[in-house]
Tab-separated table of C-alpha atoms in Angstrom:
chain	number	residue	atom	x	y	z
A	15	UNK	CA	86.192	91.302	76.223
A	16	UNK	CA	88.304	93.082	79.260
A	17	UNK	CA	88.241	96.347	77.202
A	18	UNK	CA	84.106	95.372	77.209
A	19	UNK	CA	83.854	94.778	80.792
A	20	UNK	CA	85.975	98.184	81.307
A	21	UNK	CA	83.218	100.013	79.068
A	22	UNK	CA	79.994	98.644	81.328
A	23	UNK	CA	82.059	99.653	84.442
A	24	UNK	CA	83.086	103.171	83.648
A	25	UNK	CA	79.247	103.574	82.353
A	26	UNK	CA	77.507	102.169	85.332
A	27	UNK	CA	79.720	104.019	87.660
A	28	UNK	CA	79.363	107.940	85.322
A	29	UNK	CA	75.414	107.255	85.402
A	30	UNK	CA	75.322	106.806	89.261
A	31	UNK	CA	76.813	109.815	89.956
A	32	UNK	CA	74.332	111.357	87.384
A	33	UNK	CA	71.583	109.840	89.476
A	34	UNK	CA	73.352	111.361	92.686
A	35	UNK	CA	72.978	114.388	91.703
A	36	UNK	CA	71.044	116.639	94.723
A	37	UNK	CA	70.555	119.793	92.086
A	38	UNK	CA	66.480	119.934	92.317
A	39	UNK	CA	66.096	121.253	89.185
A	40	UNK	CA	67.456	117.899	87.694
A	41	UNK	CA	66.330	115.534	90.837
A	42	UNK	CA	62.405	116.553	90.383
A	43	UNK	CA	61.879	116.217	86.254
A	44	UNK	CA	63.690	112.767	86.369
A	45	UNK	CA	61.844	111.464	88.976
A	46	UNK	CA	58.372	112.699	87.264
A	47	UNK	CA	59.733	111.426	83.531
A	48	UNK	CA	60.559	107.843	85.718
A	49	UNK	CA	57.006	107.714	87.586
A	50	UNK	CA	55.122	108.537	84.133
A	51	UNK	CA	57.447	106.722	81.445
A	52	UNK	CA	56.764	103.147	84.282
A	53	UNK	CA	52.961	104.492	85.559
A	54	UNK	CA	54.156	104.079	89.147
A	55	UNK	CA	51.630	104.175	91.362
A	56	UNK	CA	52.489	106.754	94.846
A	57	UNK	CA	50.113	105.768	97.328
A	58	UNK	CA	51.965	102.242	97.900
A	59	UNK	CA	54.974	104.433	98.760
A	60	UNK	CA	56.151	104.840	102.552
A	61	UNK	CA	57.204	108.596	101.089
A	62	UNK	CA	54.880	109.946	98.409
A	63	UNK	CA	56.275	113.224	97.921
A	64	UNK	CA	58.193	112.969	95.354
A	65	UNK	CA	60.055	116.893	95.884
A	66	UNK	CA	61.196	114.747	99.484
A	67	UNK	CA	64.086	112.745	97.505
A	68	UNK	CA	67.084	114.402	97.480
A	69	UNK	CA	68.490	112.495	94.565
A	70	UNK	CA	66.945	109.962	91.848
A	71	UNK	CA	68.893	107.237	93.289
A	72	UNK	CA	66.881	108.196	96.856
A	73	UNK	CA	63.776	107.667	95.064
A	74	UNK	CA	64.606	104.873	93.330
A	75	UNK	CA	65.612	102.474	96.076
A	76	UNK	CA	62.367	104.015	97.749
A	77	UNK	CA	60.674	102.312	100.683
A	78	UNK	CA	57.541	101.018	100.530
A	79	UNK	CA	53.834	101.161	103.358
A	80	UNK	CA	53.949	98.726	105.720
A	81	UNK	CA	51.676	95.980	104.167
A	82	UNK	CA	52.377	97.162	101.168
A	83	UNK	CA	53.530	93.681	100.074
A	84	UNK	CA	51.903	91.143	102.434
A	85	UNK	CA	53.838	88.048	103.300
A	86	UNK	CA	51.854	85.110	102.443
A	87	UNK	CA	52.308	81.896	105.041
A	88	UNK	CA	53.903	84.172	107.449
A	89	UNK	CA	53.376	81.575	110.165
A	90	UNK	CA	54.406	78.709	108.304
A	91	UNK	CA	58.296	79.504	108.207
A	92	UNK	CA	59.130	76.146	105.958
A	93	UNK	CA	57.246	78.268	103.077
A	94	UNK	CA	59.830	80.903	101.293
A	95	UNK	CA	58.812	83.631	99.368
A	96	UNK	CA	60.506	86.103	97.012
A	97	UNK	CA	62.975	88.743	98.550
A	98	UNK	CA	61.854	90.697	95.217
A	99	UNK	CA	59.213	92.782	92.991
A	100	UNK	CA	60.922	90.708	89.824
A	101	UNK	CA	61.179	87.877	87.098
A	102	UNK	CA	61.606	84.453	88.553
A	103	UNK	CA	62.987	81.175	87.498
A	104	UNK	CA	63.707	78.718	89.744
A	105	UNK	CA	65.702	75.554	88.967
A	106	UNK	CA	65.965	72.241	91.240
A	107	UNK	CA	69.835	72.244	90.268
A	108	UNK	CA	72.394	74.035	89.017
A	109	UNK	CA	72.613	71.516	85.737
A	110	UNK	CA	68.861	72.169	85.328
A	111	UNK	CA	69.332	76.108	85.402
A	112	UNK	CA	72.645	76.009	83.004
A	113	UNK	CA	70.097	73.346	80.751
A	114	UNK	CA	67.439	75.501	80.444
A	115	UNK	CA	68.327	79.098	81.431
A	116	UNK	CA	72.228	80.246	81.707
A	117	UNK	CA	74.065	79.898	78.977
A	118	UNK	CA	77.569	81.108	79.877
A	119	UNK	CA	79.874	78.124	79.788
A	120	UNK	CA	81.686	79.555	83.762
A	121	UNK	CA	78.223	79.596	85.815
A	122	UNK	CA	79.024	77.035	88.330
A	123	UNK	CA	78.744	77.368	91.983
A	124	UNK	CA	82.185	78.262	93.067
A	125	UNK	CA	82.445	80.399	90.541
A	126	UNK	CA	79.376	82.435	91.586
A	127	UNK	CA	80.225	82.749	95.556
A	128	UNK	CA	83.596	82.940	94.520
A	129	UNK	CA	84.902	80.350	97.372
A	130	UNK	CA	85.294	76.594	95.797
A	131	UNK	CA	85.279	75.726	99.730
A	132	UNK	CA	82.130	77.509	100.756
A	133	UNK	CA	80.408	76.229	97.504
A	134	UNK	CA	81.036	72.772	98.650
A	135	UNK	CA	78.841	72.839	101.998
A	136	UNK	CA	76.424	73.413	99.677
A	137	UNK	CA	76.186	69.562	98.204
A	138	UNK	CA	76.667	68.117	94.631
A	139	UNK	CA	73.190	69.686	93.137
A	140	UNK	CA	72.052	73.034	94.630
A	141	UNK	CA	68.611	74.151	93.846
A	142	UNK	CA	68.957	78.255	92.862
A	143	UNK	CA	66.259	80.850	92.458
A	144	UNK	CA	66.873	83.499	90.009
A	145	UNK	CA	65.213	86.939	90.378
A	146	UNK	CA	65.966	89.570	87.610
A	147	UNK	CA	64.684	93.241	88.475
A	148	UNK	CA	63.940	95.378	85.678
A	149	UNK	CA	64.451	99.322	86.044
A	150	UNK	CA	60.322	100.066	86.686
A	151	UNK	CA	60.408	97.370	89.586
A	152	UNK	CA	60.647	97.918	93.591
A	153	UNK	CA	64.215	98.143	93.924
A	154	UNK	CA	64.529	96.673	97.430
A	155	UNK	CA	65.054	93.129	98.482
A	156	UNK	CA	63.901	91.227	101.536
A	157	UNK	CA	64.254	88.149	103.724
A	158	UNK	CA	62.464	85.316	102.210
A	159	UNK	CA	62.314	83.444	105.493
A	160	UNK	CA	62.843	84.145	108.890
A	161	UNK	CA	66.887	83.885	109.599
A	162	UNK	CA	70.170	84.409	110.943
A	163	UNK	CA	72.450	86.683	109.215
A	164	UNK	CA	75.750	85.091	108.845
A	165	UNK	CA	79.234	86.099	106.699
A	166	UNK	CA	78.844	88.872	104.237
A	167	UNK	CA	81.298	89.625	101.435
A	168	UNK	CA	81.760	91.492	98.130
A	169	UNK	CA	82.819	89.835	94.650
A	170	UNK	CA	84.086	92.810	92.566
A	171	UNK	CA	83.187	92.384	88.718
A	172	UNK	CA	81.685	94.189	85.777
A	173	UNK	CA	78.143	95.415	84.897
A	174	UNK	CA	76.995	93.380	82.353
A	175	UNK	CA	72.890	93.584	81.484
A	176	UNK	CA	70.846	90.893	83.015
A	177	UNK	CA	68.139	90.940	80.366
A	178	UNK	CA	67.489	87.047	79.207
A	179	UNK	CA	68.978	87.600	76.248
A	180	UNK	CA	72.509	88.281	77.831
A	181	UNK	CA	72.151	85.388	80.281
A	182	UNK	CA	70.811	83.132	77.812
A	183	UNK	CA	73.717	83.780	75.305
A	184	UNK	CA	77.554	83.055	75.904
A	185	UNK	CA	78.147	85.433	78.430
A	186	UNK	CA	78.871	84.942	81.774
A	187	UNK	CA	77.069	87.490	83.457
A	188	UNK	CA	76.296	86.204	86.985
A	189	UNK	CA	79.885	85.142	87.514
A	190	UNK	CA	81.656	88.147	86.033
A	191	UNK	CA	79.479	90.968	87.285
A	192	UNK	CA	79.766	92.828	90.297
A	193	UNK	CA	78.296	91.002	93.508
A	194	UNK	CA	77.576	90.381	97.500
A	195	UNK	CA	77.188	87.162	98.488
A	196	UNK	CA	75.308	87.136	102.355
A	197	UNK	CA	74.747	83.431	103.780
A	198	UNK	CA	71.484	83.138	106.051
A	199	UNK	CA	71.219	80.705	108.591
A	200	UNK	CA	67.343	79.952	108.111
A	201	UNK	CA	65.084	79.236	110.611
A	202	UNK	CA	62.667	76.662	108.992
A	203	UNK	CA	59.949	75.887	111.230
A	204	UNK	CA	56.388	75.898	110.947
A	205	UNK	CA	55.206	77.512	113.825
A	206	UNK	CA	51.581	76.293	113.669
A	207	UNK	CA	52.883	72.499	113.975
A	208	UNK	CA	52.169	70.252	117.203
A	209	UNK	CA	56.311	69.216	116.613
A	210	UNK	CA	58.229	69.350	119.973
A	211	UNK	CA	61.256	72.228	120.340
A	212	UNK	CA	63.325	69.449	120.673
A	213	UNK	CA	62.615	68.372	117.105
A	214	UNK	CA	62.654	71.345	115.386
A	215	UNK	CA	64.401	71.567	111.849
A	216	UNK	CA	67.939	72.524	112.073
A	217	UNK	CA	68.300	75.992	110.165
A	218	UNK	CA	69.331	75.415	106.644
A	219	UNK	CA	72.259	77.833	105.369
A	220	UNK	CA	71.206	79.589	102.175
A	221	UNK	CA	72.998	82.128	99.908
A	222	UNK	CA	71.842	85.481	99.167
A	223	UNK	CA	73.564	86.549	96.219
A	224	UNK	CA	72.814	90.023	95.077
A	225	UNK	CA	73.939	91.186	91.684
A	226	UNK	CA	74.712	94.387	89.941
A	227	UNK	CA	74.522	94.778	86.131
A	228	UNK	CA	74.680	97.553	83.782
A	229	UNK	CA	73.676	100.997	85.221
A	230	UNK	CA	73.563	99.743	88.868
A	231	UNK	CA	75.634	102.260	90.697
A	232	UNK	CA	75.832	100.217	94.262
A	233	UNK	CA	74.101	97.500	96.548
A	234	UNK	CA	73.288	98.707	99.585
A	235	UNK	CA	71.871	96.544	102.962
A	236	UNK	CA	69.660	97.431	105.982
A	237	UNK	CA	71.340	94.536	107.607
A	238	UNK	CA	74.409	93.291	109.479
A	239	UNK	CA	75.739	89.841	110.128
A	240	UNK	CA	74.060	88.745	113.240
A	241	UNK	CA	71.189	90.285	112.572
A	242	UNK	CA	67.945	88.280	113.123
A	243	UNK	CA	65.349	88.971	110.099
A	244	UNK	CA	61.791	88.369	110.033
A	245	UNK	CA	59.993	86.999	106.826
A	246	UNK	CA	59.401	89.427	104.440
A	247	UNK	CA	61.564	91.724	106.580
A	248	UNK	CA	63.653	94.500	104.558
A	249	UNK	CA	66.916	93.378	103.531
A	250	UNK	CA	68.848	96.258	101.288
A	251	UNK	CA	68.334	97.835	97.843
A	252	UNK	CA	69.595	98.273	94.145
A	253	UNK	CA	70.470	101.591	93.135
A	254	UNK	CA	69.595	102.553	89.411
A	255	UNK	CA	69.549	100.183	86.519
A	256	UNK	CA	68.438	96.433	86.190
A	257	UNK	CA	69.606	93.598	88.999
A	258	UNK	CA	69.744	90.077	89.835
A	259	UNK	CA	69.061	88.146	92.986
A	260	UNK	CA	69.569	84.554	93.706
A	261	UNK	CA	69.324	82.531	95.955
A	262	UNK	CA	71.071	79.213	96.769
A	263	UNK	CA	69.661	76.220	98.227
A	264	UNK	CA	71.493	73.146	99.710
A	265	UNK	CA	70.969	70.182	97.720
A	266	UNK	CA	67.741	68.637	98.850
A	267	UNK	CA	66.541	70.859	100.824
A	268	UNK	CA	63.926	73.502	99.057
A	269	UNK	CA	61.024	72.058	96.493
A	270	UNK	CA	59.986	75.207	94.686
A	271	UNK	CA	55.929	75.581	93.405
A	272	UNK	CA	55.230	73.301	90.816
A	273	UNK	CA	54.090	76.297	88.124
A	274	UNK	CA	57.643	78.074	88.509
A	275	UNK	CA	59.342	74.699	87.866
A	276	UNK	CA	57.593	74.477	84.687
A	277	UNK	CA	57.427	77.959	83.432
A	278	UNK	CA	61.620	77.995	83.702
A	279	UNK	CA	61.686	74.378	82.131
A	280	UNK	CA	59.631	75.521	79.201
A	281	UNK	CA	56.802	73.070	80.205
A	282	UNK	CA	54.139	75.252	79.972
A	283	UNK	CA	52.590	77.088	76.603
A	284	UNK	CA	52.708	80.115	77.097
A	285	UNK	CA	50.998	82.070	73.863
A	286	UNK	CA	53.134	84.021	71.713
A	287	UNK	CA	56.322	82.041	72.864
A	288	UNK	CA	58.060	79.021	70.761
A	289	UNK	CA	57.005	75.893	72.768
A	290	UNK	CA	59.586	74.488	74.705
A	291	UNK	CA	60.927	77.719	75.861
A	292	UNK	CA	61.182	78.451	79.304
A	293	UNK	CA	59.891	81.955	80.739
A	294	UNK	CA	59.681	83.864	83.642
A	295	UNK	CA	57.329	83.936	86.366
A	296	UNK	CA	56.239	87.508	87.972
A	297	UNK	CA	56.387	87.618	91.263
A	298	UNK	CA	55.644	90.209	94.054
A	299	UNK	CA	57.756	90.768	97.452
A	300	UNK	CA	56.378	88.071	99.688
A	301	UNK	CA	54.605	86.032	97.328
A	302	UNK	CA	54.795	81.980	97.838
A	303	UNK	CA	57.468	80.562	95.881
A	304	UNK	CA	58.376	76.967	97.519
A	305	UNK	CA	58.436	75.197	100.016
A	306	UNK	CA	61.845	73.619	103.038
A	307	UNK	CA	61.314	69.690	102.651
A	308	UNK	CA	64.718	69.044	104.751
């Protein structure tokens, strides 16, 4: 398995410098072979010239228009969205997620921030969302509620894929690969309620966890610790390949939207899929995907 986990790395690192290559004559016919092979569309982009990107990598962590992805709720800040253009599965635990979703026997909390101590604060039964990014998606993440920046630190790894097959087999791809894990000190109020200052919510400390796989050259953030981010508010970016977000929830604190809960339970029949199975939701930047009930 190491010599395995030595073969993803060496690959993922060769094809980002590929992808970094500023040679036009390489940069342009990628980026035109990308946009037709995925039928981008280049009006949503904040730079639609595509001869502007220096590199492939530029163009694929490209910025979007403002409004481009409209934040839904925006002045209800109990209501999170997703950070990501991606596949979603949310889980009200992390039993319920390794149950129905991750199959690799190490995915436990500690194990995925990599601090047994910090995993603690988060309770017996965190609730996790799990947001996989597939090569033709919007390769930046943002703020799914308005917060805080706190601690920020890396977890080196591997590059395992993130495709469902992977994480639904034996492997332990979340906990092995490459990752940053940024805590968020949430600020959860709704600003359209009567409530006095005095008895506003606390702010609720989520986990940003933000995941390289196979092909994914770096992670990069917009962000620092201390940093105050609005909802829907650019956080960083994936550079090429597929890629993982999730996010981490303390233990009674976040009930996600009752469709996602049964699309990843396999509650739903969904046509052309065994029933029982659980499947992804899609899911834009800033759509509604739950709800702060703490």
């Amino acid at each position: 398995m190491k010599a395995v986990e030595g073969l993803f790395k060496d690959v993922s690192f060769r094809q980002g410098k590929i992808y970094d290559n500023i040679d036009p004559s390489f940069v342009l016919p990628h980026i035109e072979a990308f946009i037709q092979a995925y039928s981008l569309k280049l009006d949503e982009l904040l730079q639609p010239d595509i001869k502007s990107y220096k590199t492939f990598n530029d163009f694929f962590s490209r910025s979007l228009k403002p409004g481009a992805r409209p934040v839904q709720e925006a002045n209800d800040l109990s209501v999170l969205t997703s950070p990501s253009d991606s596949r979603l599965t949310v889980f009200k635990s992390v039993g319920d997620a390794k149950k129905f979703w991750i199959k690799g026997q190490e995915f436990t909390l500690p194990a995925l921030l990599d601090d047994p101590h910090l995993a603690e604060t988060f309770g017996k039964n965190p609730s996790i969302a799990i947001f996989r990014l597939a090569p033709q998606d919007y390769h930046r993440f943002h703020s799914p509620f308005r917060a805080k920046l706190g601690k920020m630190f890396h977890v080196p790894g591997t590059y395992f894929t993130v495709n469902p097959q992977a994480v639904n087999e034996d492997l332990n791809v979340f906990t092995a690969n490459r990752r940053d894990v940024h805590l968020m000190h949430a600020d959860v109020r709704n600003l359209t309620s009567t409530t006095a200052p005095e008895q506003a919510p606390e702010p609720v400390t989520f986990a940003l966890v933000a995941v390289g796989a196979l092909l994914v050259g770096s992670i990069g953030w917009s962000k620092n610790p201390g940093d105050i981010v609005q909802k829907g508010e650019d956080l960083g970016f994936f550079q090429y390949g597929g890629s993982t977000v999730i996010l981490v929830a303390p233990e009674g604190t976040v009930e996600w939207d009752a469709d996602m809960v049964a699309n990843s339970s396999g509650a739903v029949s969904v046509q052309g899929v065994e029933a029982g199975t659980p499947v992804e939701t899609l899911v834009r930047v800033g759509e509604r995907i739950g709800k702060v009930v703490a």
